[in-house]
């Protein structure tokens, strides 16, 4: 049996020779391409292949032919995922968009020259084949190849088969390799596509019109969020990438399009965690002469109907919970929810100071920029004490006016609005209102938001004079809703992070700045690249520090006596788990192995510099004998050690990471 990088058997070094490095494998592939080009057989000059048959349908339709007859003829194409060369006959696996099928390639059938060329093909190459379908003695439906053609050359080796591509960060950065190596990933995005298709059909059948509204706006409105800012050169004005589609869609309701929706990308310049990505997809819909009760029915109908159609069941698994999406979801006012889950009856409280005191009594603090009112106290109690307890589908209704600047007040209690949010498994999936259509009240609400912005909250609404003008022409009573498509798909696919359901999630560049650019420009050609990890993916570039632009804090001149210093217990710790702290944009929580046998939790404000999945498994340094500090309601037991410097006025922080061979709990001297 011929042994090369393409065989599925493990490669055993012969006579003590070392296995070829990654750069050597790359060089060999480029040499093969050069030889093909020199021989006038450049695969990149091929423009098409008459693909008419696909792996899974071929296998599903196969019926064993009568004795002495061939199975059906096929013409297929795809990526070669394995190859087993055995003298005059070989086997290979072909994968196309439907699945995989085995190829049987024999020298007598394809010809001596073509067979010799096939033996030089590499795993990852794109090939076209003709042949007929048959069943092997082992019972596997396969293609007996009569022609095999190289259609495209893979110049980089795929991750080796045994370990595959498992590193999360690499999977997200190189989704193309992820899709090649992990076919189950495709299923997630098939569900995503199917969900959007179902949603469109659901709304179209109910008379909604799909529209498109601007991504660039002169005012960021429709949500409480920090926008991305760009500059329009011709007009010489700053513009905001949209944080919501709400205000343009409501202008269309005013213009007489009574049922309208938009599925589109939204951009928010905020923190990243398992539920948040700076760009994400929503559907917003508005219906004239309806209210938030109508929107509840639609939200329930879309999600339960999609689950039944796409998954065949109302029961889904998500975040370790069994979620029942059977229609008839619970509807609970925020006052009742806080009373049930936090033990505070805001329905019996009328005074602002009393409400704030009641919140403080259960460990709830209002944000610095928030007015100390009954409504803000109610919302803070819900946000900090109730949301995390909502597992099964629950509509939380009747939100305070203070946190609902675009929502119609409740006729029964002017402190509340006709708004709901849908929560499933601790996550908000939809937000809906009976839309505010009183332009005078709307102006006052906007003004409150402007005042809050002046107190330091840069996520509040801006004053939108054009929208107020539109409202003064008259908007009918309207129900509106926004639904996060990414989170809905997370639920339907049992995904733990939003990055699993976005094909190309936002990632911090591996190399940034002028120094990294110069290093890249000076790097050798890929064939001579340095050896990469065994997974077969080139090692990530390392940021290069330009020391001429670095400032460090002056050394302390005050002496600390040795006895005081020696009482600090510096230990190596292994990160077993890492996650973003809910409601915090900066904090990451670490579960650490400190060698004691008891997990240690430490919080660190480094989310701006690292994503949780980057840090799992790393070896860090911590002070372990500090008293616990309460941070966001979590005891942080110690401190992780980081190195801080300034670069062109910007603070840069780097966690101190050690060789992973150092055991957890090792003491530092």
XYZ file of C-alpha atoms in Angstrom:
669
model
C 0.000 0.000 0.000
C 1.378 3.395 -0.991
C 2.020 5.675 1.980
C 1.772 9.462 1.673
C 0.004 12.352 3.382
C -3.281 11.263 1.799
C -3.659 7.828 3.365
C -6.127 7.402 6.167
C -3.711 5.116 7.998
C -1.441 6.919 10.440
C 1.901 7.733 8.857
C 4.693 5.843 10.603
C 8.229 7.238 10.331
C 10.549 4.736 8.664
C 14.114 4.125 9.881
C 13.651 6.840 12.505
C 12.990 9.548 9.867
C 10.886 12.460 11.048
C 7.458 13.072 9.530
C 7.369 15.928 6.991
C 6.631 19.332 8.462
C 3.637 21.402 7.454
C 5.797 23.682 5.315
C 7.256 20.644 3.534
C 3.755 19.343 2.766
C 2.791 22.752 1.361
C 5.946 22.820 -0.746
C 5.180 19.370 -2.197
C 1.694 20.458 -3.226
C 3.031 23.547 -4.973
C 5.605 21.421 -6.756
C 2.799 19.149 -7.972
C 0.896 22.168 -9.287
C 4.001 23.497 -11.036
C 4.538 20.109 -12.693
C 0.929 20.024 -13.909
C 1.195 23.537 -15.301
C 4.463 22.725 -17.040
C 2.809 19.680 -18.615
C -0.074 21.817 -19.901
C -2.565 20.358 -17.391
C -3.216 23.380 -15.186
C -6.367 22.480 -13.186
C -7.173 26.168 -12.624
C -7.771 26.604 -16.354
C -10.840 24.348 -16.195
C -14.022 26.400 -16.158
C -16.772 23.821 -15.563
C -17.757 20.166 -15.120
C -21.138 18.655 -16.109
C -22.118 17.633 -12.553
C -25.515 15.949 -12.771
C -25.553 13.564 -9.812
C -25.065 14.022 -6.065
C -23.838 11.700 -3.347
C -26.824 11.332 -1.030
C -29.545 11.126 -3.728
C -27.431 8.557 -5.608
C -27.163 6.387 -2.499
C -30.840 6.841 -1.589
C -32.027 5.818 -5.075
C -29.674 2.886 -5.600
C -31.215 -0.517 -6.277
C -28.958 -3.499 -6.851
C -28.993 -4.291 -10.592
C -29.688 -7.695 -12.043
C -26.703 -10.043 -12.251
C -24.364 -9.096 -15.072
C -25.689 -5.549 -15.377
C -24.165 -2.246 -14.302
C -25.773 0.184 -11.902
C -26.806 3.651 -13.157
C -24.164 5.862 -14.799
C -23.295 9.026 -12.875
C -21.293 12.217 -13.374
C -20.263 13.746 -10.045
C -17.919 16.326 -8.555
C -16.689 17.272 -5.115
C -13.788 17.374 -2.681
C -11.662 14.291 -2.128
C -11.559 13.703 1.624
C -9.457 10.533 1.769
C -7.484 8.244 -0.527
C -6.237 4.683 -0.068
C -3.832 3.703 -2.826
C -3.346 -0.063 -3.180
C -1.336 -0.963 -6.258
C -3.578 -1.208 -9.307
C -6.786 -0.212 -7.502
C -7.618 2.473 -4.978
C -10.461 3.835 -2.887
C -11.272 7.453 -2.146
C -14.058 9.410 -0.459
C -15.818 12.164 -2.409
C -17.858 14.813 -0.577
C -20.297 17.150 -2.297
C -23.016 19.459 -0.992
C -25.295 16.518 -0.102
C -22.886 14.143 1.621
C -20.117 11.638 0.851
C -19.755 8.602 -1.358
C -16.926 6.125 -1.867
C -14.999 5.999 -5.160
C -13.392 2.842 -6.534
C -10.619 3.738 -8.987
C -8.940 0.950 -10.979
C -6.035 1.336 -13.417
C -7.673 -0.946 -15.997
C -10.771 1.262 -16.128
C -9.299 4.779 -16.146
C -6.056 4.049 -18.018
C -2.421 3.937 -16.931
C -1.677 7.658 -17.341
C -4.853 8.819 -15.653
C -4.308 6.375 -12.787
C -0.749 7.613 -12.285
C -2.071 11.174 -12.215
C -4.759 10.171 -9.698
C -2.132 8.689 -7.381
C -0.609 12.176 -7.099
C -3.899 13.814 -6.118
C -4.015 15.215 -2.574
C -6.697 15.170 0.075
C -8.703 18.363 -0.362
C -8.391 18.409 -4.174
C -11.599 19.063 -6.118
C -12.254 16.286 -8.641
C -14.823 15.376 -11.268
C -15.709 11.704 -11.847
C -17.733 9.599 -14.232
C -18.645 6.000 -13.605
C -21.440 3.693 -12.498
C -22.911 2.896 -9.085
C -22.386 -0.486 -7.461
C -22.308 -2.127 -4.043
C -18.976 -3.392 -2.711
C -18.496 -6.792 -1.055
C -18.592 -4.924 2.260
C -22.034 -3.583 1.329
C -21.064 0.058 0.752
C -22.721 1.879 -2.151
C -19.873 3.279 -4.241
C -18.981 4.680 -7.657
C -16.910 2.491 -9.974
C -14.895 5.235 -11.647
C -14.265 5.247 -15.394
C -12.922 8.817 -15.543
C -11.437 11.074 -12.863
C -10.277 14.643 -13.502
C -8.551 17.177 -11.268
C -10.698 20.331 -11.299
C -8.951 22.398 -8.622
C -5.760 21.907 -6.626
C -5.774 22.272 -2.828
C -2.484 23.973 -1.956
C -2.882 23.752 1.819
C -3.282 20.461 3.697
C -6.554 19.954 5.527
C -6.457 19.212 9.250
C -5.524 15.577 9.708
C -8.491 13.255 10.026
C -8.107 11.965 13.593
C -8.030 15.296 15.427
C -9.945 17.274 12.811
C -10.642 20.956 13.347
C -11.865 21.458 16.909
C -10.319 24.735 18.070
C -13.266 27.131 18.315
C -11.433 30.307 17.419
C -9.871 28.733 14.323
C -13.269 27.330 13.320
C -14.832 30.803 13.392
C -11.903 32.526 11.681
C -11.682 29.894 8.949
C -15.317 28.897 8.522
C -14.484 27.496 5.092
C -12.224 24.873 6.721
C -14.819 24.318 9.451
C -17.460 23.490 6.823
C -15.060 21.141 5.037
C -13.987 19.238 8.151
C -17.206 19.343 10.203
C -20.178 18.536 7.940
C -22.596 18.875 10.875
C -21.892 22.631 10.881
C -23.719 22.908 7.563
C -26.876 21.603 9.243
C -26.900 24.627 11.564
C -26.959 27.008 8.624
C -29.539 24.930 6.778
C -31.796 25.368 9.826
C -31.017 29.097 9.823
C -31.936 29.414 6.156
C -35.080 27.340 6.697
C -36.129 29.469 9.665
C -35.852 32.700 7.662
C -37.748 31.069 4.785
C -40.521 29.958 7.160
C -40.741 33.412 8.727
C -41.076 35.101 5.341
C -43.818 32.704 4.309
C -45.646 33.158 7.622
C -45.675 36.951 7.292
C -46.323 37.033 3.538
C -49.391 34.821 4.001
C -50.758 37.355 6.492
C -50.511 40.256 4.077
C -47.199 41.757 5.213
C -44.983 43.547 2.705
C -41.204 43.065 2.910
C -39.158 46.261 2.473
C -35.601 47.556 2.790
C -34.607 50.645 4.764
C -31.269 52.496 5.033
C -28.281 51.007 6.848
C -26.605 54.445 7.088
C -28.477 57.130 9.019
C -27.815 60.628 10.295
C -29.437 59.698 13.630
C -29.102 56.391 15.494
C -32.615 55.608 16.685
C -35.075 52.852 17.461
C -33.097 51.211 20.277
C -30.966 51.884 23.325
C -27.534 51.001 21.937
C -24.144 52.501 21.091
C -23.789 52.921 17.304
C -20.886 52.541 14.919
C -19.937 55.889 13.394
C -18.600 56.398 9.875
C -18.030 59.430 7.657
C -19.616 60.271 4.316
C -16.904 62.064 2.324
C -19.082 63.710 -0.333
C -21.579 65.148 2.156
C -18.831 65.662 4.761
C -21.027 64.379 7.569
C -20.749 61.651 10.174
C -23.291 58.867 9.793
C -24.417 56.003 12.010
C -24.818 52.384 11.014
C -28.336 51.443 12.010
C -28.984 50.033 15.459
C -32.602 49.176 14.578
C -35.041 49.401 11.680
C -37.930 50.615 13.833
C -38.255 54.306 12.973
C -38.100 53.958 9.156
C -40.656 51.135 9.267
C -43.034 53.201 11.403
C -42.703 56.023 8.865
C -44.038 53.514 6.309
C -47.000 52.709 8.578
C -47.716 56.458 8.657
C -47.451 56.448 4.850
C -50.194 53.825 4.562
C -48.350 50.503 4.242
C -50.399 48.870 6.983
C -48.367 45.647 7.348
C -44.647 45.870 6.814
C -41.514 43.948 7.801
C -37.769 43.916 7.202
C -35.205 41.181 7.747
C -31.837 42.844 7.960
C -28.446 43.289 9.536
C -28.150 45.492 12.638
C -24.904 46.994 13.970
C -24.215 47.854 17.616
C -20.855 48.971 18.977
C -21.133 46.997 22.190
C -19.583 44.118 24.083
C -19.262 40.595 22.721
C -20.350 37.481 24.577
C -22.121 34.190 23.775
C -25.352 36.095 23.009
C -23.970 39.247 21.354
C -22.100 39.963 18.136
C -21.504 43.540 16.873
C -23.511 42.751 13.735
C -26.550 40.522 13.911
C -29.816 39.855 12.102
C -33.322 40.803 13.161
C -36.806 40.878 11.767
C -38.919 43.913 12.638
C -42.596 43.979 11.727
C -45.411 46.477 12.207
C -49.163 46.117 11.802
C -51.617 49.003 11.821
C -54.775 48.694 13.948
C -53.158 45.989 16.107
C -51.467 45.966 19.526
C -48.822 44.012 21.430
C -51.229 41.108 22.019
C -51.308 40.534 18.250
C -47.492 40.569 18.258
C -47.434 37.902 20.990
C -49.562 35.628 18.832
C -47.233 36.176 15.858
C -44.045 35.523 17.869
C -45.498 32.307 19.249
C -46.755 31.273 15.826
C -43.412 31.832 14.091
C -41.248 30.024 16.647
C -43.520 27.093 17.420
C -44.421 26.637 13.746
C -40.793 26.767 12.626
C -39.771 24.191 15.236
C -42.500 21.816 14.105
C -41.699 22.255 10.402
C -37.896 22.221 10.614
C -37.346 19.798 13.502
C -40.591 17.821 13.512
C -41.241 18.512 17.207
C -42.131 21.234 19.703
C -39.531 19.886 22.148
C -36.024 21.328 21.715
C -32.825 21.067 23.737
C -30.987 24.287 24.547
C -28.332 25.099 27.141
C -28.970 21.843 28.972
C -32.730 22.441 29.218
C -35.679 20.806 27.465
C -37.763 23.639 26.038
C -41.444 23.038 25.258
C -42.554 25.254 22.362
C -46.092 23.851 22.247
C -48.410 26.846 21.614
C -50.005 28.428 24.678
C -46.984 30.161 26.213
C -47.116 31.841 29.603
C -47.872 35.592 29.743
C -46.785 37.386 32.923
C -46.625 41.083 33.843
C -43.267 42.398 35.056
C -44.802 43.344 38.415
C -46.113 39.789 38.880
C -42.811 38.288 37.712
C -40.789 40.302 40.252
C -43.287 39.387 42.970
C -43.113 35.675 42.072
C -39.354 35.309 41.561
C -37.836 38.095 43.709
C -40.419 38.462 46.473
C -41.049 42.203 46.050
C -44.600 43.423 45.320
C -44.188 46.641 43.335
C -47.948 46.673 42.865
C -48.207 47.665 46.526
C -45.517 50.383 46.254
C -46.317 53.874 45.012
C -43.377 55.965 46.230
C -40.131 56.236 44.239
C -37.881 56.215 47.309
C -39.694 53.205 48.739
C -39.285 51.362 45.432
C -35.553 52.085 45.274
C -35.176 50.970 48.896
C -37.094 47.746 48.197
C -34.755 47.010 45.292
C -31.679 47.709 47.408
C -32.999 45.402 50.123
C -32.709 42.430 47.763
C -29.264 43.424 46.500
C -30.322 45.376 43.392
C -28.554 48.625 42.531
C -29.772 51.055 39.866
C -27.381 52.225 37.157
C -25.634 55.522 37.933
C -27.276 57.303 34.984
C -30.778 56.030 35.815
C -33.247 58.242 37.685
C -34.179 56.795 41.076
C -37.806 56.069 40.170
C -40.372 53.345 40.772
C -40.128 52.229 37.144
C -36.342 52.006 37.059
C -36.334 50.112 40.373
C -38.898 47.633 39.033
C -36.929 47.053 35.852
C -33.614 46.669 37.723
C -35.164 44.012 39.972
C -36.458 42.119 36.959
C -33.209 42.477 35.048
C -30.970 41.362 37.889
C -33.145 38.842 39.741
C -35.801 37.416 37.428
C -34.534 37.107 33.852
C -32.015 34.394 34.737
C -34.841 32.216 36.120
C -37.025 32.187 32.992
C -36.515 28.874 31.176
C -39.759 27.927 29.418
C -41.231 30.396 26.865
C -42.578 33.367 28.811
C -43.915 36.731 27.645
C -43.037 39.398 30.226
C -45.449 42.291 29.721
C -46.152 45.836 30.962
C -42.691 47.442 31.116
C -41.985 50.750 32.918
C -42.159 53.929 30.846
C -38.551 54.806 31.733
C -37.147 51.880 29.722
C -39.702 51.994 26.895
C -39.394 55.374 25.149
C -41.251 54.308 21.985
C -44.130 52.445 23.639
C -47.744 53.422 24.335
C -48.624 53.891 28.002
C -51.058 51.471 29.617
C -54.526 53.024 30.036
C -54.737 51.224 33.421
C -51.401 52.380 34.892
C -49.590 55.347 33.352
C -46.285 54.219 34.893
C -46.300 51.176 32.590
C -46.349 50.570 28.854
C -47.948 47.972 26.605
C -44.721 46.167 25.863
C -43.516 42.593 26.081
C -40.255 40.736 25.788
C -40.141 37.016 25.066
C -37.727 35.014 27.212
C -36.675 31.428 26.611
C -33.910 29.747 28.600
C -32.737 33.016 30.228
C -32.480 34.734 26.823
C -34.527 37.531 25.262
C -35.714 36.490 21.788
C -38.279 39.174 20.917
C -39.336 42.669 21.973
C -42.691 44.213 21.045
C -44.893 47.231 21.725
C -48.216 48.797 21.280
C -46.448 51.598 19.453
C -46.519 55.127 20.820
C -48.346 57.309 18.290
C -48.789 60.489 20.357
C -46.190 62.958 18.983
C -46.365 65.181 22.080
C -45.722 62.295 24.466
C -43.031 60.977 22.117
C -41.172 64.306 22.206
C -41.213 64.272 26.020
C -39.888 60.690 26.053
C -37.093 61.599 23.631
C -36.219 64.563 25.855
C -35.909 62.236 28.858
C -33.551 60.082 26.833
C -31.467 63.103 25.863
C -31.189 64.098 29.543
C -30.082 60.576 30.436
C -27.480 60.714 27.662
C -26.171 63.959 29.135
C -25.770 62.161 32.467
C -23.380 59.728 30.789
C -25.538 56.977 29.249
C -24.425 56.851 25.601
C -26.871 54.049 24.739
C -30.032 56.105 25.001
C -32.213 57.369 22.143
C -31.328 60.515 20.193
C -33.854 63.223 19.381
C -35.283 62.474 15.909
C -37.118 65.573 14.687
C -38.084 64.046 11.334
C -39.751 61.098 13.039
C -41.657 63.482 15.300
C -42.799 65.384 12.192
C -43.976 62.095 10.661
C -45.946 61.268 13.824
C -47.676 64.653 13.655
C -49.229 63.601 10.340
C -50.921 60.797 12.294
C -50.009 57.158 12.849
C -52.805 54.636 13.412
C -52.780 52.412 16.504
C -49.984 49.957 15.690
C -48.403 46.824 17.058
C -44.708 46.265 16.358
C -42.102 43.636 17.156
C -38.403 42.934 16.739
C -37.091 39.381 16.905
C -33.445 38.303 17.051
C -32.972 35.731 14.314
C -29.554 34.615 15.550
C -30.860 33.734 19.011
C -33.873 31.931 17.554
C -31.500 29.816 15.478
C -29.327 29.222 18.562
C -32.370 27.712 20.240
C -33.433 25.619 17.236
C -29.894 24.222 16.802
C -28.959 23.884 20.496
C -26.011 26.255 20.016
C -24.290 27.691 23.081
C -22.838 30.784 21.389
C -24.031 33.195 18.719
C -20.790 32.551 16.831
C -22.027 29.061 15.994
C -24.977 30.463 14.019
C -23.233 33.344 12.205
C -21.153 32.165 9.278
C -18.483 34.819 9.744
C -18.658 36.208 13.299
C -16.672 39.290 14.247
C -13.149 38.360 15.373
C -10.227 40.414 16.584
C -7.493 40.401 13.903
C -4.573 38.116 14.652
C -2.005 40.749 13.612
C -2.640 44.487 13.811
C -0.690 47.705 13.415
C 2.172 48.801 11.182
C 4.661 46.404 12.749
C 2.455 43.422 11.978
C 1.946 44.725 8.431
C 5.699 44.985 7.879
C 6.178 41.522 9.298
C 3.554 40.126 6.917
C 5.113 41.866 3.910
C 8.514 40.450 4.816
C 7.224 36.928 5.449
C 8.487 34.088 3.219
C 6.315 32.476 0.575
C 3.790 29.915 1.879
C 5.924 27.000 0.715
C 8.608 28.063 3.126
C 6.254 29.015 5.949
C 7.117 27.867 9.459
C 5.718 24.590 10.711
C 2.124 24.739 11.933
C 0.222 22.900 14.650
C -0.770 19.286 13.994
C -4.331 20.353 13.166
C -3.047 21.414 9.764
C -3.932 25.110 10.066
C -1.081 27.639 9.832
C -0.052 29.057 13.177
C -1.680 32.464 13.852
C 0.388 35.562 13.414
C 1.658 37.097 16.640
C 1.233 40.817 17.215
C 4.605 42.547 17.068
C 5.209 45.301 19.589
C 6.660 48.541 18.224
C 8.748 49.574 21.245
C 9.157 53.125 19.939
C 5.437 53.721 20.540
C 5.192 52.060 23.940
C 4.869 53.813 27.281
C 5.058 52.003 30.597
C 4.142 53.186 34.046
C 7.171 54.399 36.030
C 8.574 51.905 38.500
C 7.440 52.330 42.073
C 10.087 54.011 44.225
C 8.509 53.113 47.566
C 10.002 49.965 49.009
C 7.814 47.105 50.265
C 9.326 44.976 53.005
C 10.014 41.396 51.995
C 7.732 39.917 54.656
C 4.715 41.821 53.309
C 5.455 40.785 49.727
C 6.026 37.144 50.640
C 2.532 36.836 52.068
C 1.072 37.172 48.527
C 0.549 33.655 47.205
C 1.260 33.659 43.443
C 0.164 30.373 41.814
C -0.191 28.960 38.332
C -3.818 28.211 37.442
C -5.435 26.367 34.534
C -8.566 27.833 32.937
C -11.232 25.111 32.914
C -14.150 27.380 31.958
C -14.482 31.003 30.878
C -17.610 33.026 30.174
C -18.835 36.589 29.801
C -20.505 37.911 32.945
C -24.169 38.729 32.169
C -24.990 42.459 32.197
C -21.304 43.397 32.082
C -19.430 44.586 28.999
C -15.977 44.204 30.537
C -15.953 41.253 32.912
C -15.006 37.680 32.113
C -15.500 34.985 34.739
C -12.912 32.221 35.017
C -13.307 28.821 36.637
C -9.766 27.808 37.522
C -7.892 24.719 38.621
C -5.474 25.999 41.250
C -4.193 22.581 42.260
C -6.294 22.416 45.424
C -8.995 20.166 43.972
C -11.670 22.849 44.512
C -12.581 25.057 41.532
C -11.742 28.739 42.032
C -13.709 31.576 40.384
C -11.981 34.867 39.547
C -13.460 37.771 37.591
C -11.309 40.028 35.431
C -12.205 43.106 33.375
C -10.462 41.972 30.185
C -13.330 41.246 27.784
C -12.159 44.097 25.558
C -8.953 42.194 24.875
C -9.956 38.512 24.905
C -12.892 36.296 24.000
C -13.769 33.482 26.443
C -13.006 30.630 24.035
C -9.461 31.942 23.526
C -8.606 31.356 27.176
C -9.991 27.918 28.013
C -7.104 25.545 28.674
C -4.494 28.291 29.121
C -2.076 28.466 32.046
C -2.243 31.812 33.888
C -0.880 33.389 37.057
C -3.115 34.369 39.979
C -2.835 35.701 43.502
C -4.892 33.170 45.421
C -4.958 34.461 49.009
C -6.839 37.731 48.540
C -10.212 38.077 50.331
C -13.248 37.493 48.039
C -14.619 40.580 46.282
C -18.261 40.791 45.210
C -18.445 41.731 41.492
C -21.821 41.713 39.688
C -23.140 39.507 42.478
C -20.319 36.948 42.055
C -17.538 36.328 44.588
C -14.181 36.830 42.854
C -11.635 34.838 44.846
C -8.255 36.221 43.864
C -6.705 38.224 41.051
C -5.328 37.234 37.652
C -2.027 38.878 36.776
C -1.802 40.977 33.619
C 0.824 43.205 32.026
C -0.312 46.719 31.095
C 1.293 49.286 28.821
C 0.202 52.307 26.779
C 0.649 52.502 23.031
C -0.049 55.853 21.318
C -2.283 56.850 24.208
C -4.290 53.597 24.190
C -4.057 51.157 27.062
C -3.076 47.613 26.086
C -3.466 44.683 28.441
C -2.013 41.187 28.197
C -2.800 38.304 30.512
C 0.352 36.642 31.788
C 0.341 33.197 30.146
C 2.804 30.429 30.964
C 3.962 27.189 29.385
C 1.123 24.676 29.620
C 3.571 22.057 30.910
C 3.659 23.879 34.262
C 1.172 22.126 36.577
C -1.770 23.869 38.211
C -0.960 25.131 41.677
C 2.779 25.570 41.141
C 3.998 28.363 43.433
C 5.817 31.341 41.928
C 8.866 32.793 43.687
